[in-house]
Amino acid sequence: MDTLLITGGAGFIGSNLVRRVLATSEARVLVVDKLTYAGRRENLEDVLGDARLELVVADICDRQAMSALFRDRRPRGILNLAAETHVDRSIDGPRAFVETNTLGTFELLEAARGWLATTDDAARQAFRFLHVSTDEVFGSLGADGLFREDTPYDPSSPYSASKAAADHLVRAYHRTYGMHTLVTNCSNNYGAYQFPEKLIPLTILNAVEGRDLPIYGDGSNVRDWIYVDDHCRGLLEVFDNGAPGETYNLGASCERSNLETVETLCDVLDEVLPARDNGALAARGASSYRDLMTFVDDRPGHDLRYAVDASKARDALGFEPATDFETGLRRTVEWYVANREWCESAQATGYRRPRLGLATS
C-alpha cells in the first residue's frame, strides 16, 4: 500500500486534500503539520479514526525529523502544502514566511534527496515531489491577460516572494539532481475549514455577527477563484499524471472583483440566514447584509488582478473544475453558518479578526 506524505495536511487546503485521498484511494496518508494557528487537529477530526491516516506534529524546517520520516515511512511521494499563506501577516512579520515557505521547502527537498540516494532505481522513478504554490508569484496583471506557466515571476509581498523562492528551488532539484518534482500555481481557494482571516470566511463571520464588512480600497482588485475540492482534484491529477519537472496552473476561470465577491456573499447570506432572523443585524439597524459593507484603506502593495490560464492542465491532464462560483459560495456560507463551534474554536487563541498588514516601514 502506497504512503503519501502530505505536509500542512491539517490546514485548509491540506485537510480537504487528505479527505479526498482517503475517499478516493487505498493509500496511507502521513500528515506532517506544525499545528500553528491555521493548521489545526480539529480540521481532521472526522477522519482521524481512519487507520490509514497518521498525524505527525513536526516542523518541516527540522531536517532530522523530516529525514527520519522519509527513512522510516518510505513514502511514494510528497505533496507539500505546508506554508504561511496570509499576505497581511507577511507584511507585519515576514520572517516566519521565509522560514517555513522557503527554508522549509529546502529542508524537505534535502530530506527527500538524502533518502532517495539510499533507494533503488524503481523507487526513485516512482517518487514524486509536488510543491503547491500560488499565482501570486507572478505579481499583478492589468485589465487584460492571464498568467501562464512561463510568465516571469514578479512577486509583490513577502508571502509571494517566499513562495517564488521555493518554486525555484523545487525546479532546481529536478534539473540538478533529477528528482521528479512538480509545481502547481493555483488561484484563490475558498471552502470549508479556511481560517477566518481570509476574505470569504472573514466576511461571512463578520456578517453573521453584525460587524463591519471591510473592503480594501475601492474593491476593484480582482481575484480568480477556485473551490477547494476542485483544487484538490487538480493536485491529485498533477501528482499522478503530471510530467516530472513541469509546472501546471490550476484555476477555474472565475474572476470577481473583491467588491463583487462581498456583494455576492451578502446576497447568499440574505437567503441562508435572513436578516430578519439575525438579531445582530437588527441591533445595527441593518435590513440587509450589504448595509454592513465599508471601505477601508488599501493594503500596501496590493496586486490589482490575478487570473490564470489553466489550459495546460486541461489539455495535458484532462483537469476541469466542476463547481461554479455561486454553487461553491453557497456551500461555503452554509458550512460556516452551520459550524459556528468550529469557528469559535479556531479563534480561541484570541484572534478576533483584527485588521492586519498596515505596516509600511
mmCIF file of C-alpha atoms in Angstrom:
data_model
loop_
_atom_site.group_PDB
_atom_site.id
_atom_site.type_symbol
_atom_site.label_atom_id
_atom_site.label_comp_id
_atom_site.label_asym_id
_atom_site.label_seq_id
_atom_site.Cartn_x
_atom_site.Cartn_y
_atom_site.Cartn_z
ATOM 1 C CA MET A 1 0.000 0.000 0.000
ATOM 2 C CA ASP A 2 1.421 3.373 -1.026
ATOM 3 C CA THR A 3 2.143 6.021 1.585
ATOM 4 C CA LEU A 4 1.637 9.663 0.639
ATOM 5 C CA LEU A 5 3.292 12.343 2.754
ATOM 6 C CA ILE A 6 1.131 15.482 2.937
ATOM 7 C CA THR A 7 2.774 18.399 4.704
ATOM 8 C CA GLY A 8 0.417 21.056 6.003
ATOM 9 C CA GLY A 9 -2.299 18.412 5.982
ATOM 10 C CA ALA A 10 -4.094 19.929 8.972
ATOM 11 C CA GLY A 11 -4.529 23.272 7.229
ATOM 12 C CA PHE A 12 -7.320 24.495 4.982
ATOM 13 C CA ILE A 13 -6.391 23.032 1.605
ATOM 14 C CA GLY A 14 -4.370 20.235 3.183
ATOM 15 C CA SER A 15 -7.238 18.841 5.274
ATOM 16 C CA ASN A 16 -9.567 18.888 2.270
ATOM 17 C CA LEU A 17 -6.886 17.068 0.268
ATOM 18 C CA VAL A 18 -6.468 14.433 2.984
ATOM 19 C CA ARG A 19 -10.202 13.704 2.876
ATOM 20 C CA ARG A 20 -10.133 13.340 -0.890
ATOM 21 C CA VAL A 21 -7.154 10.946 -0.831
ATOM 22 C CA LEU A 22 -8.776 8.777 1.836
ATOM 23 C CA ALA A 23 -12.108 8.762 -0.017
ATOM 24 C CA THR A 24 -10.771 8.007 -3.493
ATOM 25 C CA SER A 25 -7.757 5.737 -2.972
ATOM 26 C CA GLU A 26 -6.375 2.977 -0.785
ATOM 27 C CA ALA A 27 -3.206 4.898 0.066
ATOM 28 C CA ARG A 28 -1.928 5.507 3.549
ATOM 29 C CA VAL A 29 -1.688 9.203 4.385
ATOM 30 C CA LEU A 30 1.081 10.570 6.577
ATOM 31 C CA VAL A 31 0.206 14.131 7.611
ATOM 32 C CA VAL A 32 3.014 16.340 8.887
ATOM 33 C CA ASP A 33 1.869 19.594 10.403
ATOM 34 C CA LYS A 34 3.306 22.039 12.911
ATOM 35 C CA LEU A 35 -0.248 22.792 14.126
ATOM 36 C CA THR A 36 0.029 26.557 14.028
ATOM 37 C CA TYR A 37 -2.981 28.838 14.371
ATOM 38 C CA ALA A 38 -4.357 27.799 10.937
ATOM 39 C CA GLY A 39 -3.228 24.167 10.931
ATOM 40 C CA ARG A 40 -5.449 22.508 13.495
ATOM 41 C CA ARG A 41 -6.137 18.964 14.645
ATOM 42 C CA GLU A 42 -9.852 19.805 14.590
ATOM 43 C CA ASN A 43 -9.651 20.210 10.817
ATOM 44 C CA LEU A 44 -9.110 16.445 10.578
ATOM 45 C CA GLU A 45 -11.355 15.393 13.442
ATOM 46 C CA ASP A 46 -13.794 13.467 11.234
ATOM 47 C CA VAL A 47 -11.048 11.318 9.654
ATOM 48 C CA LEU A 48 -8.533 10.870 12.485
ATOM 49 C CA GLY A 49 -10.092 7.488 13.253
ATOM 50 C CA ASP A 50 -9.176 6.139 9.821
ATOM 51 C CA ALA A 51 -6.470 3.504 10.253
ATOM 52 C CA ARG A 52 -4.760 4.698 7.071
ATOM 53 C CA LEU A 53 -4.178 8.199 8.469
ATOM 54 C CA GLU A 54 -1.248 9.142 10.686
ATOM 55 C CA LEU A 55 -0.713 12.674 12.028
ATOM 56 C CA VAL A 56 2.813 13.659 12.999
ATOM 57 C CA VAL A 57 3.237 17.012 14.726
ATOM 58 C CA ALA A 58 6.537 18.357 13.424
ATOM 59 C CA ASP A 59 8.147 21.352 11.746
ATOM 60 C CA ILE A 60 9.236 20.876 8.132
ATOM 61 C CA CYS A 61 12.294 23.005 8.950
ATOM 62 C CA ASP A 62 13.519 20.186 11.223
ATOM 63 C CA ARG A 63 15.846 18.285 8.857
ATOM 64 C CA GLN A 64 16.463 15.451 11.286
ATOM 65 C CA ALA A 65 12.745 14.843 11.830
ATOM 66 C CA MET A 66 11.964 15.015 8.105
ATOM 67 C CA SER A 67 14.831 12.679 7.210
ATOM 68 C CA ALA A 68 13.612 10.174 9.787
ATOM 69 C CA LEU A 69 10.098 10.257 8.326
ATOM 70 C CA PHE A 70 11.377 9.529 4.835
ATOM 71 C CA ARG A 71 13.628 6.764 6.109
ATOM 72 C CA ASP A 72 11.012 5.091 8.308
ATOM 73 C CA ARG A 73 7.821 5.559 6.246
ATOM 74 C CA ARG A 74 9.324 5.378 2.725
ATOM 75 C CA PRO A 75 6.586 7.436 1.013
ATOM 76 C CA ARG A 76 5.833 7.071 -2.687
ATOM 77 C CA GLY A 77 5.682 10.833 -2.839
ATOM 78 C CA ILE A 78 5.151 14.100 -1.044
ATOM 79 C CA LEU A 79 2.581 16.825 -1.571
ATOM 80 C CA ASN A 80 3.972 19.942 0.080
ATOM 81 C CA LEU A 81 1.199 22.240 1.297
ATOM 82 C CA ALA A 82 2.930 23.438 4.475
ATOM 83 C CA ALA A 83 3.080 27.221 4.289
ATOM 84 C CA GLU A 84 2.357 30.521 5.912
ATOM 85 C CA THR A 85 -0.180 31.994 3.494
ATOM 86 C CA HIS A 86 -1.756 35.247 4.666
ATOM 87 C CA VAL A 87 -0.366 38.257 2.787
ATOM 88 C CA ASP A 88 -1.358 40.716 5.523
ATOM 89 C CA ARG A 89 0.553 38.705 8.134
ATOM 90 C CA SER A 90 3.602 38.592 5.854
ATOM 91 C CA ILE A 91 3.613 42.388 5.747
ATOM 92 C CA ASP A 92 3.615 42.600 9.543
ATOM 93 C CA GLY A 93 6.104 39.757 10.087
ATOM 94 C CA PRO A 94 7.908 38.324 7.061
ATOM 95 C CA ARG A 95 10.425 36.096 8.890
ATOM 96 C CA ALA A 96 8.021 33.217 9.502
ATOM 97 C CA PHE A 97 7.166 33.182 5.790
ATOM 98 C CA VAL A 98 10.788 32.914 4.699
ATOM 99 C CA GLU A 99 11.481 30.234 7.295
ATOM 100 C CA THR A 100 8.506 27.973 6.541
ATOM 101 C CA ASN A 101 7.849 28.644 2.866
ATOM 102 C CA THR A 102 11.414 28.855 1.592
ATOM 103 C CA LEU A 103 13.720 27.181 4.110
ATOM 104 C CA GLY A 104 11.099 24.564 4.986
ATOM 105 C CA THR A 105 10.774 23.572 1.337
ATOM 106 C CA PHE A 106 14.562 23.375 1.098
ATOM 107 C CA GLU A 107 14.723 21.043 4.108
ATOM 108 C CA LEU A 108 12.063 18.788 2.592
ATOM 109 C CA LEU A 109 13.953 18.649 -0.692
ATOM 110 C CA GLU A 110 17.162 17.762 1.107
ATOM 111 C CA ALA A 111 15.468 15.120 3.237
ATOM 112 C CA ALA A 112 13.912 13.596 0.121
ATOM 113 C CA ARG A 113 17.224 13.732 -1.772
ATOM 114 C CA GLY A 114 19.062 12.027 1.073
ATOM 115 C CA TRP A 115 16.505 9.246 1.303
ATOM 116 C CA LEU A 116 16.313 8.692 -2.463
ATOM 117 C CA ALA A 117 20.090 8.191 -2.533
ATOM 118 C CA THR A 118 19.559 5.066 -0.395
ATOM 119 C CA THR A 119 16.769 3.558 -2.519
ATOM 120 C CA ASP A 120 16.774 1.537 -5.718
ATOM 121 C CA ASP A 121 16.115 2.925 -9.177
ATOM 122 C CA ALA A 122 12.486 1.769 -9.211
ATOM 123 C CA ALA A 123 11.706 3.744 -6.057
ATOM 124 C CA ARG A 124 13.460 6.824 -7.428
ATOM 125 C CA GLN A 125 11.500 6.621 -10.672
ATOM 126 C CA ALA A 126 8.176 6.215 -8.862
ATOM 127 C CA PHE A 127 8.795 9.072 -6.400
ATOM 128 C CA ARG A 128 7.043 12.432 -6.872
ATOM 129 C CA PHE A 129 7.626 15.738 -5.053
ATOM 130 C CA LEU A 130 4.632 18.009 -5.682
ATOM 131 C CA HIS A 131 5.105 21.561 -4.455
ATOM 132 C CA VAL A 132 1.849 23.515 -4.097
ATOM 133 C CA SER A 133 2.313 27.202 -4.847
ATOM 134 C CA THR A 134 0.276 30.273 -5.727
ATOM 135 C CA ASP A 135 -0.499 32.534 -8.668
ATOM 136 C CA GLU A 136 0.719 35.460 -6.552
ATOM 137 C CA VAL A 137 4.321 34.665 -7.517
ATOM 138 C CA PHE A 138 3.582 36.232 -10.912
ATOM 139 C CA GLY A 139 2.767 39.658 -9.466
ATOM 140 C CA SER A 140 -0.090 41.737 -10.801
ATOM 141 C CA LEU A 141 -1.973 41.754 -14.083
ATOM 142 C CA GLY A 142 -3.529 44.776 -15.719
ATOM 143 C CA ALA A 143 -7.033 44.744 -17.126
ATOM 144 C CA ASP A 144 -6.139 42.088 -19.717
ATOM 145 C CA GLY A 145 -4.136 38.883 -19.974
ATOM 146 C CA LEU A 146 -3.642 35.706 -17.963
ATOM 147 C CA PHE A 147 -0.801 34.152 -16.001
ATOM 148 C CA ARG A 148 0.767 31.285 -17.942
ATOM 149 C CA GLU A 149 3.260 28.743 -16.658
ATOM 150 C CA ASP A 150 6.030 30.673 -18.412
ATOM 151 C CA THR A 151 5.004 34.111 -17.107
ATOM 152 C CA PRO A 152 8.055 35.760 -15.465
ATOM 153 C CA TYR A 153 7.920 35.899 -11.683
ATOM 154 C CA ASP A 154 7.330 39.323 -10.142
ATOM 155 C CA PRO A 155 6.203 38.859 -6.507
ATOM 156 C CA SER A 156 4.857 41.873 -4.637
ATOM 157 C CA SER A 157 4.666 40.738 -0.993
ATOM 158 C CA PRO A 158 6.953 38.869 1.411
ATOM 159 C CA TYR A 159 4.489 35.972 1.159
ATOM 160 C CA SER A 160 4.627 35.688 -2.619
ATOM 161 C CA ALA A 161 8.400 36.254 -2.648
ATOM 162 C CA SER A 162 8.924 33.386 -0.205
ATOM 163 C CA LYS A 163 6.765 31.096 -2.344
ATOM 164 C CA ALA A 164 8.585 32.185 -5.517
ATOM 165 C CA ALA A 165 11.922 31.275 -3.965
ATOM 166 C CA ALA A 166 10.599 27.850 -3.028
ATOM 167 C CA ASP A 167 9.279 27.274 -6.559
ATOM 168 C CA HIS A 168 12.736 27.976 -7.982
ATOM 169 C CA LEU A 169 14.365 25.572 -5.526
ATOM 170 C CA VAL A 170 11.955 22.779 -6.450
ATOM 171 C CA ARG A 171 12.663 23.217 -10.157
ATOM 172 C CA ALA A 172 16.405 23.353 -9.481
ATOM 173 C CA TYR A 173 16.295 19.985 -7.694
ATOM 174 C CA HIS A 174 14.776 18.450 -10.801
ATOM 175 C CA ARG A 175 17.381 19.961 -13.114
ATOM 176 C CA THR A 176 20.375 19.395 -10.838
ATOM 177 C CA TYR A 177 19.580 16.105 -9.114
ATOM 178 C CA GLY A 178 16.971 14.568 -11.409
ATOM 179 C CA MET A 179 14.353 14.490 -8.646
ATOM 180 C CA HIS A 180 10.851 14.020 -10.033
ATOM 181 C CA THR A 181 9.424 17.341 -8.906
ATOM 182 C CA LEU A 182 6.218 19.126 -9.938
ATOM 183 C CA VAL A 183 4.953 22.641 -9.199
ATOM 184 C CA THR A 184 1.369 23.889 -9.228
ATOM 185 C CA ASN A 185 0.414 27.562 -9.148
ATOM 186 C CA CYS A 186 -3.193 27.937 -8.126
ATOM 187 C CA SER A 187 -5.675 30.782 -7.951
ATOM 188 C CA ASN A 188 -7.526 31.794 -4.753
ATOM 189 C CA ASN A 189 -9.195 28.925 -2.909
ATOM 190 C CA TYR A 190 -12.407 29.029 -0.897
ATOM 191 C CA GLY A 191 -14.442 26.448 1.000
ATOM 192 C CA ALA A 192 -14.767 24.740 4.376
ATOM 193 C CA TYR A 193 -12.079 24.858 7.086
ATOM 194 C CA GLN A 194 -10.410 28.086 5.903
ATOM 195 C CA PHE A 195 -9.145 30.163 8.830
ATOM 196 C CA PRO A 196 -11.274 33.328 9.174
ATOM 197 C CA GLU A 197 -8.520 35.794 8.310
ATOM 198 C CA LYS A 198 -9.138 35.365 4.568
ATOM 199 C CA LEU A 199 -11.705 37.417 2.659
ATOM 200 C CA ILE A 200 -14.567 34.935 2.294
ATOM 201 C CA PRO A 201 -14.707 33.395 5.812
ATOM 202 C CA LEU A 202 -13.891 36.792 7.355
ATOM 203 C CA THR A 203 -16.836 38.346 5.529
ATOM 204 C CA ILE A 204 -19.190 35.506 6.474
ATOM 205 C CA LEU A 205 -18.373 35.592 10.186
ATOM 206 C CA ASN A 206 -18.398 39.391 10.407
ATOM 207 C CA ALA A 207 -21.761 39.456 8.663
ATOM 208 C CA VAL A 208 -23.306 36.826 10.930
ATOM 209 C CA GLU A 209 -22.145 38.853 13.951
ATOM 210 C CA GLY A 210 -23.383 42.146 12.523
ATOM 211 C CA ARG A 211 -19.876 43.592 12.249
ATOM 212 C CA ASP A 212 -18.490 45.827 9.511
ATOM 213 C CA LEU A 213 -17.508 44.108 6.264
ATOM 214 C CA PRO A 214 -14.198 45.768 5.319
ATOM 215 C CA ILE A 215 -13.366 46.168 1.629
ATOM 216 C CA TYR A 216 -9.831 47.277 0.775
ATOM 217 C CA GLY A 217 -9.542 50.420 -1.335
ATOM 218 C CA ASP A 218 -12.450 50.731 -3.754
ATOM 219 C CA GLY A 219 -12.962 46.974 -4.042
ATOM 220 C CA SER A 220 -11.801 46.840 -7.658
ATOM 221 C CA ASN A 221 -8.962 44.355 -7.067
ATOM 222 C CA VAL A 222 -9.772 41.169 -8.978
ATOM 223 C CA ARG A 223 -9.171 37.603 -7.829
ATOM 224 C CA ASP A 224 -9.560 34.330 -9.712
ATOM 225 C CA TRP A 225 -11.427 31.828 -7.503
ATOM 226 C CA ILE A 226 -11.468 28.030 -7.372
ATOM 227 C CA TYR A 227 -13.456 25.835 -4.991
ATOM 228 C CA VAL A 228 -11.105 23.905 -2.719
ATOM 229 C CA ASP A 229 -12.453 20.473 -3.676
ATOM 230 C CA ASP A 230 -11.759 21.225 -7.337
ATOM 231 C CA HIS A 231 -8.224 22.324 -6.474
ATOM 232 C CA CYS A 232 -7.620 19.098 -4.573
ATOM 233 C CA ARG A 233 -8.762 17.042 -7.564
ATOM 234 C CA GLY A 234 -6.357 19.022 -9.705
ATOM 235 C CA LEU A 235 -3.477 18.398 -7.312
ATOM 236 C CA LEU A 236 -4.000 14.647 -7.457
ATOM 237 C CA GLU A 237 -4.217 14.742 -11.265
ATOM 238 C CA VAL A 238 -0.854 16.527 -11.369
ATOM 239 C CA PHE A 239 0.682 14.227 -8.763
ATOM 240 C CA ASP A 240 -0.456 11.050 -10.540
ATOM 241 C CA ASN A 241 -0.092 12.063 -14.171
ATOM 242 C CA GLY A 242 1.991 15.239 -14.439
ATOM 243 C CA ALA A 243 5.332 15.121 -16.233
ATOM 244 C CA PRO A 244 8.328 15.431 -13.854
ATOM 245 C CA GLY A 245 9.920 18.855 -13.981
ATOM 246 C CA GLU A 246 6.740 20.515 -15.248
ATOM 247 C CA THR A 247 4.616 23.316 -13.798
ATOM 248 C CA TYR A 248 0.818 23.428 -14.033
ATOM 249 C CA ASN A 249 -1.528 26.331 -13.350
ATOM 250 C CA LEU A 250 -4.770 25.334 -11.625
ATOM 251 C CA GLY A 251 -7.745 27.653 -11.821
ATOM 252 C CA ALA A 252 -11.435 27.841 -12.652
ATOM 253 C CA SER A 253 -11.552 30.942 -14.890
ATOM 254 C CA CYS A 254 -13.666 32.665 -12.265
ATOM 255 C CA GLU A 255 -12.666 36.311 -11.946
ATOM 256 C CA ARG A 256 -14.504 38.528 -9.483
ATOM 257 C CA SER A 257 -13.634 41.891 -8.002
ATOM 258 C CA ASN A 258 -13.432 41.899 -4.222
ATOM 259 C CA LEU A 259 -16.491 44.149 -4.180
ATOM 260 C CA GLU A 260 -18.456 41.680 -6.314
ATOM 261 C CA THR A 261 -17.383 38.814 -4.059
ATOM 262 C CA VAL A 262 -18.546 40.562 -0.893
ATOM 263 C CA GLU A 263 -21.819 41.598 -2.520
ATOM 264 C CA THR A 264 -22.493 38.012 -3.623
ATOM 265 C CA LEU A 265 -21.700 36.738 -0.129
ATOM 266 C CA CYS A 266 -24.180 39.220 1.328
ATOM 267 C CA ASP A 267 -26.882 38.106 -1.094
ATOM 268 C CA VAL A 268 -26.310 34.424 -0.280
ATOM 269 C CA LEU A 269 -26.399 35.201 3.437
ATOM 270 C CA ASP A 270 -29.698 37.031 2.964
ATOM 271 C CA GLU A 271 -31.092 33.690 1.753
ATOM 272 C CA VAL A 272 -29.278 31.289 4.117
ATOM 273 C CA LEU A 273 -29.665 33.408 7.275
ATOM 274 C CA PRO A 274 -32.210 36.140 6.517
ATOM 275 C CA ALA A 275 -31.591 39.497 8.129
ATOM 276 C CA ARG A 276 -34.940 39.289 9.916
ATOM 277 C CA ASP A 277 -33.692 36.176 11.759
ATOM 278 C CA ASN A 278 -30.365 37.716 12.789
ATOM 279 C CA GLY A 279 -30.598 39.822 15.913
ATOM 280 C CA ALA A 280 -27.084 41.153 15.378
ATOM 281 C CA LEU A 281 -28.244 42.922 12.205
ATOM 282 C CA ALA A 282 -31.312 44.313 13.930
ATOM 283 C CA ALA A 283 -29.028 45.747 16.618
ATOM 284 C CA ARG A 284 -27.153 47.577 13.889
ATOM 285 C CA GLY A 285 -30.340 48.830 12.297
ATOM 286 C CA ALA A 286 -29.489 46.898 9.124
ATOM 287 C CA SER A 287 -32.113 45.348 6.881
ATOM 288 C CA SER A 288 -29.577 43.582 4.635
ATOM 289 C CA TYR A 289 -26.028 42.288 4.994
ATOM 290 C CA ARG A 290 -24.975 44.740 2.301
ATOM 291 C CA ASP A 291 -25.662 47.521 4.821
ATOM 292 C CA LEU A 292 -22.556 46.343 6.718
ATOM 293 C CA MET A 293 -20.152 46.936 3.801
ATOM 294 C CA THR A 294 -17.498 49.568 4.466
ATOM 295 C CA PHE A 295 -14.433 50.701 2.523
ATOM 296 C CA VAL A 296 -11.085 50.875 4.323
ATOM 297 C CA ASP A 297 -7.524 51.913 3.428
ATOM 298 C CA ASP A 298 -5.946 49.631 0.860
ATOM 299 C CA ARG A 299 -3.246 47.081 1.634
ATOM 300 C CA PRO A 300 0.353 48.158 0.851
ATOM 301 C CA GLY A 301 1.478 46.671 -2.466
ATOM 302 C CA HIS A 302 -1.999 45.281 -3.200
ATOM 303 C CA ASP A 303 -1.886 43.490 -6.577
ATOM 304 C CA LEU A 304 -4.625 44.677 -8.912
ATOM 305 C CA ARG A 305 -5.635 41.458 -10.631
ATOM 306 C CA TYR A 306 -4.878 37.743 -10.697
ATOM 307 C CA ALA A 307 -6.129 35.351 -13.381
ATOM 308 C CA VAL A 308 -4.557 32.082 -14.521
ATOM 309 C CA ASP A 309 -4.556 30.256 -17.823
ATOM 310 C CA ALA A 310 -5.233 26.646 -16.784
ATOM 311 C CA SER A 311 -5.353 25.256 -20.319
ATOM 312 C CA LYS A 312 -2.158 23.215 -19.881
ATOM 313 C CA ALA A 313 -3.681 21.194 -17.021
ATOM 314 C CA ARG A 314 -6.868 20.795 -19.036
ATOM 315 C CA ASP A 315 -5.188 19.709 -22.260
ATOM 316 C CA ALA A 316 -2.441 17.534 -20.758
ATOM 317 C CA LEU A 317 -4.277 16.046 -17.778
ATOM 318 C CA GLY A 318 -7.980 16.480 -18.527
ATOM 319 C CA PHE A 319 -8.492 18.612 -15.421
ATOM 320 C CA GLU A 320 -11.744 20.601 -15.371
ATOM 321 C CA PRO A 321 -13.206 22.343 -12.298
ATOM 322 C CA ALA A 322 -16.701 21.062 -11.527
ATOM 323 C CA THR A 323 -18.038 23.756 -9.177
ATOM 324 C CA ASP A 324 -19.266 27.146 -10.346
ATOM 325 C CA PHE A 325 -18.690 30.145 -8.086
ATOM 326 C CA GLU A 326 -22.281 30.623 -6.965
ATOM 327 C CA THR A 327 -22.697 26.939 -6.019
ATOM 328 C CA GLY A 328 -19.369 26.802 -4.211
ATOM 329 C CA LEU A 329 -20.030 30.048 -2.394
ATOM 330 C CA ARG A 330 -23.413 28.831 -1.164
ATOM 331 C CA ARG A 331 -21.875 25.594 0.119
ATOM 332 C CA THR A 332 -19.197 27.627 1.878
ATOM 333 C CA VAL A 333 -21.672 30.018 3.519
ATOM 334 C CA GLU A 334 -23.858 27.129 4.653
ATOM 335 C CA TRP A 335 -20.833 25.349 6.156
ATOM 336 C CA TYR A 336 -19.688 28.348 8.193
ATOM 337 C CA VAL A 337 -23.202 29.147 9.389
ATOM 338 C CA ALA A 338 -23.708 25.517 10.440
ATOM 339 C CA ASN A 339 -20.284 25.124 12.080
ATOM 340 C CA ARG A 340 -20.097 28.036 14.474
ATOM 341 C CA GLU A 341 -18.466 25.810 17.113
ATOM 342 C CA TRP A 342 -15.535 25.202 14.738
ATOM 343 C CA CYS A 343 -15.337 28.940 14.052
ATOM 344 C CA GLU A 344 -15.177 29.770 17.750
ATOM 345 C CA SER A 345 -12.592 27.069 18.377
ATOM 346 C CA ALA A 346 -10.436 28.388 15.517
ATOM 347 C CA GLN A 347 -10.374 31.800 17.185
ATOM 348 C CA ALA A 348 -9.928 30.502 20.724
ATOM 349 C CA THR A 349 -6.331 31.715 20.953
ATOM 350 C CA GLY A 350 -7.577 35.293 20.989
ATOM 351 C CA TYR A 351 -7.849 36.062 17.274
ATOM 352 C CA ARG A 352 -10.873 38.317 16.826
ATOM 353 C CA ARG A 353 -10.399 39.241 13.177
ATOM 354 C CA PRO A 354 -8.401 42.480 13.535
ATOM 355 C CA ARG A 355 -7.109 44.438 10.537
ATOM 356 C CA LEU A 356 -3.575 43.277 9.695
ATOM 357 C CA GLY A 357 -0.959 44.263 7.142
ATOM 358 C CA LEU A 358 -0.852 48.032 7.559
ATOM 359 C CA ALA A 359 2.888 48.221 8.285
ATOM 360 C CA THR A 360 4.590 50.453 5.711
ATOM 361 C CA SER A 361 8.135 50.702 7.092
#
